[in-house]
Amino acid sequence: MPAYKSAYTKRFTQAAKQGEQLGFETIGGIPLLPIHARNSKGPAPRPSPDETTDIIDETIRFFRANVFFASYKIDAAPDRLMVYLTLFCHQCVMRLAKAKTKDDAAREMYQLGIENFTLPTDAGFQLKGFFEKLDQKSSQDKLRAYLQQCRQELSARMAEVVLDASGKPSKWWTCFAKRKFLGKALEGPGSR
């Protein structure tokens, strides 16, 4: 059974078969897909009014299934973004598993969303083979700003999803803190 993919992957592959472009800017093999920015500001385009879910929602929805996969076939550019966001989602779960209260979780997710990070196109990134190397500083800055916005949005939404009614992390989410997507993690054991 293949890993779960974004709805954008299907749109990208259909457009590629027909020789069309969808109009999304791509940097380092990562498309700048629209997101519903409820908790962040940045360069990400806004989705059309008829789109109810975005790549962040899809990442959260598919995380618990995709984390079991040891391989992930890249069919289109949105798959690269899904891989990066799934790795970051795992990092969120690892940090949320340690939170004791809702305030601790919110503070930890805010801190995680704004902290400095390695771009997936950099040489030090574990899955750098999935991404194209960037030489221009302007491209790196634009990709960093987009991924920063995605990280802020994903971490804020994860704080809402992972915490149960009592304000403590749900065991149905924190049990995935020990699993690694593709055998990799952005922090902790297996991060280097």
Tab-separated table of C-alpha atoms in Angstrom:
chain	number	residue	atom	x	y	z
A	1	MET	CA	0.000	0.000	0.000
A	2	PRO	CA	1.480	3.382	-0.953
A	3	ALA	CA	1.760	6.294	1.457
A	4	TYR	CA	-1.003	8.878	1.587
A	5	LYS	CA	-0.456	11.835	-0.707
A	6	SER	CA	-1.734	15.384	-0.926
A	7	ALA	CA	-4.663	16.247	-3.182
A	8	TYR	CA	-2.260	18.651	-4.877
A	9	THR	CA	-0.159	15.687	-6.040
A	10	LYS	CA	-3.017	14.447	-8.199
A	11	ARG	CA	-3.544	17.925	-9.640
A	12	PHE	CA	0.175	18.291	-10.401
A	13	THR	CA	0.463	14.871	-12.081
A	14	GLN	CA	-2.655	15.449	-14.200
A	15	ALA	CA	-1.353	18.847	-15.285
A	16	ALA	CA	2.063	17.350	-16.123
A	17	LYS	CA	0.441	14.666	-18.293
A	18	GLN	CA	-1.381	17.377	-20.213
A	19	GLY	CA	1.757	19.516	-20.470
A	20	GLU	CA	0.314	22.322	-18.335
A	21	GLN	CA	1.595	24.324	-15.389
A	22	LEU	CA	-0.627	24.983	-12.368
A	23	GLY	CA	0.847	28.403	-11.636
A	24	PHE	CA	2.448	27.597	-8.269
A	25	GLU	CA	5.981	28.866	-7.811
A	26	THR	CA	8.454	26.065	-7.066
A	27	ILE	CA	11.735	26.599	-5.200
A	28	GLY	CA	14.173	23.726	-4.705
A	29	GLY	CA	11.522	21.271	-5.855
A	30	ILE	CA	9.075	22.532	-3.198
A	31	PRO	CA	5.907	24.223	-4.460
A	32	LEU	CA	4.667	27.287	-2.595
A	33	LEU	CA	1.150	25.944	-2.080
A	34	PRO	CA	-1.662	28.055	-0.641
A	35	ILE	CA	-2.442	27.717	3.049
A	36	HIS	CA	-5.218	29.019	5.281
A	37	ALA	CA	-3.097	31.332	7.433
A	38	ARG	CA	-4.993	31.496	10.716
A	39	ASN	CA	-1.983	31.669	13.022
A	40	SER	CA	0.814	33.092	10.893
A	41	LYS	CA	1.841	35.719	8.381
A	42	GLY	CA	4.105	35.180	5.426
A	43	PRO	CA	4.485	34.784	1.670
A	44	ALA	CA	2.198	31.754	1.263
A	45	PRO	CA	-0.584	32.345	-1.247
A	46	ARG	CA	-4.155	32.237	0.009
A	47	PRO	CA	-6.378	29.379	-1.195
A	48	SER	CA	-9.480	29.990	-3.249
A	49	PRO	CA	-12.731	30.298	-1.257
A	50	ASP	CA	-13.952	26.860	-2.397
A	51	GLU	CA	-10.873	25.087	-0.954
A	52	THR	CA	-11.648	24.036	2.614
A	53	THR	CA	-8.439	22.124	3.344
A	54	ASP	CA	-4.832	22.966	2.684
A	55	ILE	CA	-1.511	21.109	2.769
A	56	ILE	CA	-1.263	21.679	6.540
A	57	ASP	CA	-4.631	19.985	7.157
A	58	GLU	CA	-3.630	17.093	4.898
A	59	THR	CA	-0.325	16.655	6.711
A	60	ILE	CA	-2.061	16.447	10.086
A	61	ARG	CA	-4.762	14.112	8.766
A	62	PHE	CA	-2.298	11.704	7.118
A	63	PHE	CA	0.500	11.893	9.713
A	64	ARG	CA	-0.539	8.909	11.825
A	65	ALA	CA	-0.784	6.683	8.752
A	66	ASN	CA	2.269	7.988	6.883
A	67	VAL	CA	4.600	7.727	9.882
A	68	PHE	CA	4.566	3.925	9.493
A	69	PHE	CA	6.083	4.053	6.005
A	70	ALA	CA	9.789	3.426	5.548
A	71	SER	CA	9.729	4.751	1.970
A	72	TYR	CA	7.837	7.479	0.167
A	73	LYS	CA	7.679	7.696	-3.612
A	74	ILE	CA	7.854	11.250	-4.940
A	75	ASP	CA	5.291	11.516	-7.747
A	76	ALA	CA	5.089	15.310	-7.931
A	77	ALA	CA	6.430	18.441	-6.250
A	78	PRO	CA	3.753	18.554	-3.482
A	79	ASP	CA	5.112	15.231	-2.201
A	80	ARG	CA	8.362	16.958	-1.241
A	81	LEU	CA	6.475	19.502	0.837
A	82	MET	CA	4.416	16.697	2.400
A	83	VAL	CA	7.626	14.846	3.367
A	84	TYR	CA	9.097	17.940	5.014
A	85	LEU	CA	5.874	18.821	6.837
A	86	THR	CA	5.430	15.227	8.043
A	87	LEU	CA	8.944	15.304	9.521
A	88	PHE	CA	8.096	18.598	11.209
A	89	CYS	CA	4.769	17.184	12.423
A	90	HIS	CA	6.734	14.387	14.105
A	91	GLN	CA	8.933	17.000	15.762
A	92	CYS	CA	5.764	18.720	17.062
A	93	VAL	CA	4.450	15.449	18.493
A	94	MET	CA	7.788	14.798	20.216
A	95	ARG	CA	7.684	18.216	21.884
A	96	LEU	CA	3.973	18.016	22.738
A	97	ALA	CA	4.483	14.643	24.431
A	98	LYS	CA	6.589	16.436	27.055
A	99	ALA	CA	4.057	19.225	27.716
A	100	LYS	CA	2.188	19.092	31.020
A	101	THR	CA	-0.444	21.805	30.471
A	102	LYS	CA	-2.177	23.590	27.631
A	103	ASP	CA	-0.060	26.695	28.265
A	104	ASP	CA	3.147	24.638	28.137
A	105	ALA	CA	2.035	23.108	24.843
A	106	ALA	CA	1.113	26.465	23.304
A	107	ARG	CA	4.417	28.005	24.421
A	108	GLU	CA	6.421	25.029	23.136
A	109	MET	CA	4.660	25.052	19.754
A	110	TYR	CA	5.145	28.804	19.372
A	111	GLN	CA	8.840	28.434	20.186
A	112	LEU	CA	9.202	25.526	17.760
A	113	GLY	CA	7.436	27.475	15.015
A	114	ILE	CA	9.792	30.450	15.211
A	115	GLU	CA	13.124	28.762	15.933
A	116	ASN	CA	15.877	28.631	13.335
A	117	PHE	CA	15.906	25.534	11.121
A	118	THR	CA	17.868	23.875	8.342
A	119	LEU	CA	16.349	24.223	4.899
A	120	PRO	CA	15.601	20.900	3.201
A	121	THR	CA	17.739	22.080	0.283
A	122	ASP	CA	20.827	22.559	2.513
A	123	ALA	CA	23.655	20.037	2.642
A	124	GLY	CA	23.053	19.167	6.311
A	125	PHE	CA	19.447	18.039	5.854
A	126	GLN	CA	18.901	14.262	6.227
A	127	LEU	CA	16.722	13.814	3.126
A	128	LYS	CA	18.556	16.298	0.911
A	129	GLY	CA	18.318	13.847	-2.004
A	130	PHE	CA	14.593	14.600	-2.274
A	131	PHE	CA	15.215	18.317	-2.815
A	132	GLU	CA	17.106	20.471	-5.318
A	133	LYS	CA	20.093	22.508	-4.135
A	134	LEU	CA	19.631	26.288	-4.108
A	135	ASP	CA	22.466	28.624	-5.028
A	136	GLN	CA	20.724	31.993	-4.951
A	137	LYS	CA	20.308	33.706	-1.583
A	138	SER	CA	16.995	35.256	-2.667
A	139	SER	CA	15.541	31.802	-3.391
A	140	GLN	CA	16.784	30.509	-0.043
A	141	ASP	CA	15.236	33.476	1.761
A	142	LYS	CA	11.891	33.062	0.022
A	143	LEU	CA	11.795	29.314	0.724
A	144	ARG	CA	12.804	29.914	4.356
A	145	ALA	CA	9.996	32.480	4.779
A	146	TYR	CA	7.434	30.099	3.241
A	147	LEU	CA	8.549	27.110	5.329
A	148	GLN	CA	8.655	29.321	8.440
A	149	GLN	CA	5.014	30.213	7.835
A	150	CYS	CA	4.133	26.546	7.269
A	151	ARG	CA	5.949	25.580	10.478
A	152	GLN	CA	4.148	28.255	12.502
A	153	GLU	CA	0.783	27.253	11.093
A	154	LEU	CA	1.379	23.517	11.546
A	155	SER	CA	2.674	23.869	15.099
A	156	ALA	CA	-0.296	26.031	16.139
A	157	ARG	CA	-2.778	23.580	14.620
A	158	MET	CA	-0.990	20.609	16.184
A	159	ALA	CA	-1.370	22.215	19.620
A	160	GLU	CA	-5.134	22.358	19.005
A	161	VAL	CA	-5.386	18.795	17.672
A	162	VAL	CA	-3.072	16.878	20.005
A	163	LEU	CA	-4.373	18.256	23.300
A	164	ASP	CA	-7.449	16.539	24.719
A	165	ALA	CA	-10.326	18.202	26.617
A	166	SER	CA	-8.357	18.213	29.882
A	167	GLY	CA	-5.510	20.189	28.260
A	168	LYS	CA	-3.055	17.289	28.331
A	169	PRO	CA	-1.519	15.656	25.259
A	170	SER	CA	-3.642	12.812	23.915
A	171	LYS	CA	-2.074	9.365	24.182
A	172	TRP	CA	-3.457	8.628	20.711
A	173	TRP	CA	-1.045	11.213	19.362
A	174	THR	CA	1.904	11.005	21.735
A	175	CYS	CA	2.360	7.300	21.031
A	176	PHE	CA	3.758	8.409	17.647
A	177	ALA	CA	6.604	10.361	19.272
A	178	LYS	CA	8.776	7.232	19.158
A	179	ARG	CA	7.991	6.399	15.516
A	180	LYS	CA	10.092	7.903	12.760
A	181	PHE	CA	8.853	8.841	9.306
A	182	LEU	CA	11.236	7.308	6.735
A	183	GLY	CA	13.488	6.378	9.654
A	184	LYS	CA	14.404	10.048	10.166
A	185	ALA	CA	13.652	12.767	12.706
A	186	LEU	CA	14.373	16.505	12.707
A	187	GLU	CA	15.544	16.356	16.341
A	188	GLY	CA	16.409	13.789	18.969
A	189	PRO	CA	17.667	10.255	18.240
A	190	GLY	CA	17.948	9.641	14.513
A	191	SER	CA	18.257	13.302	13.591
A	192	ARG	CA	21.841	13.146	12.360
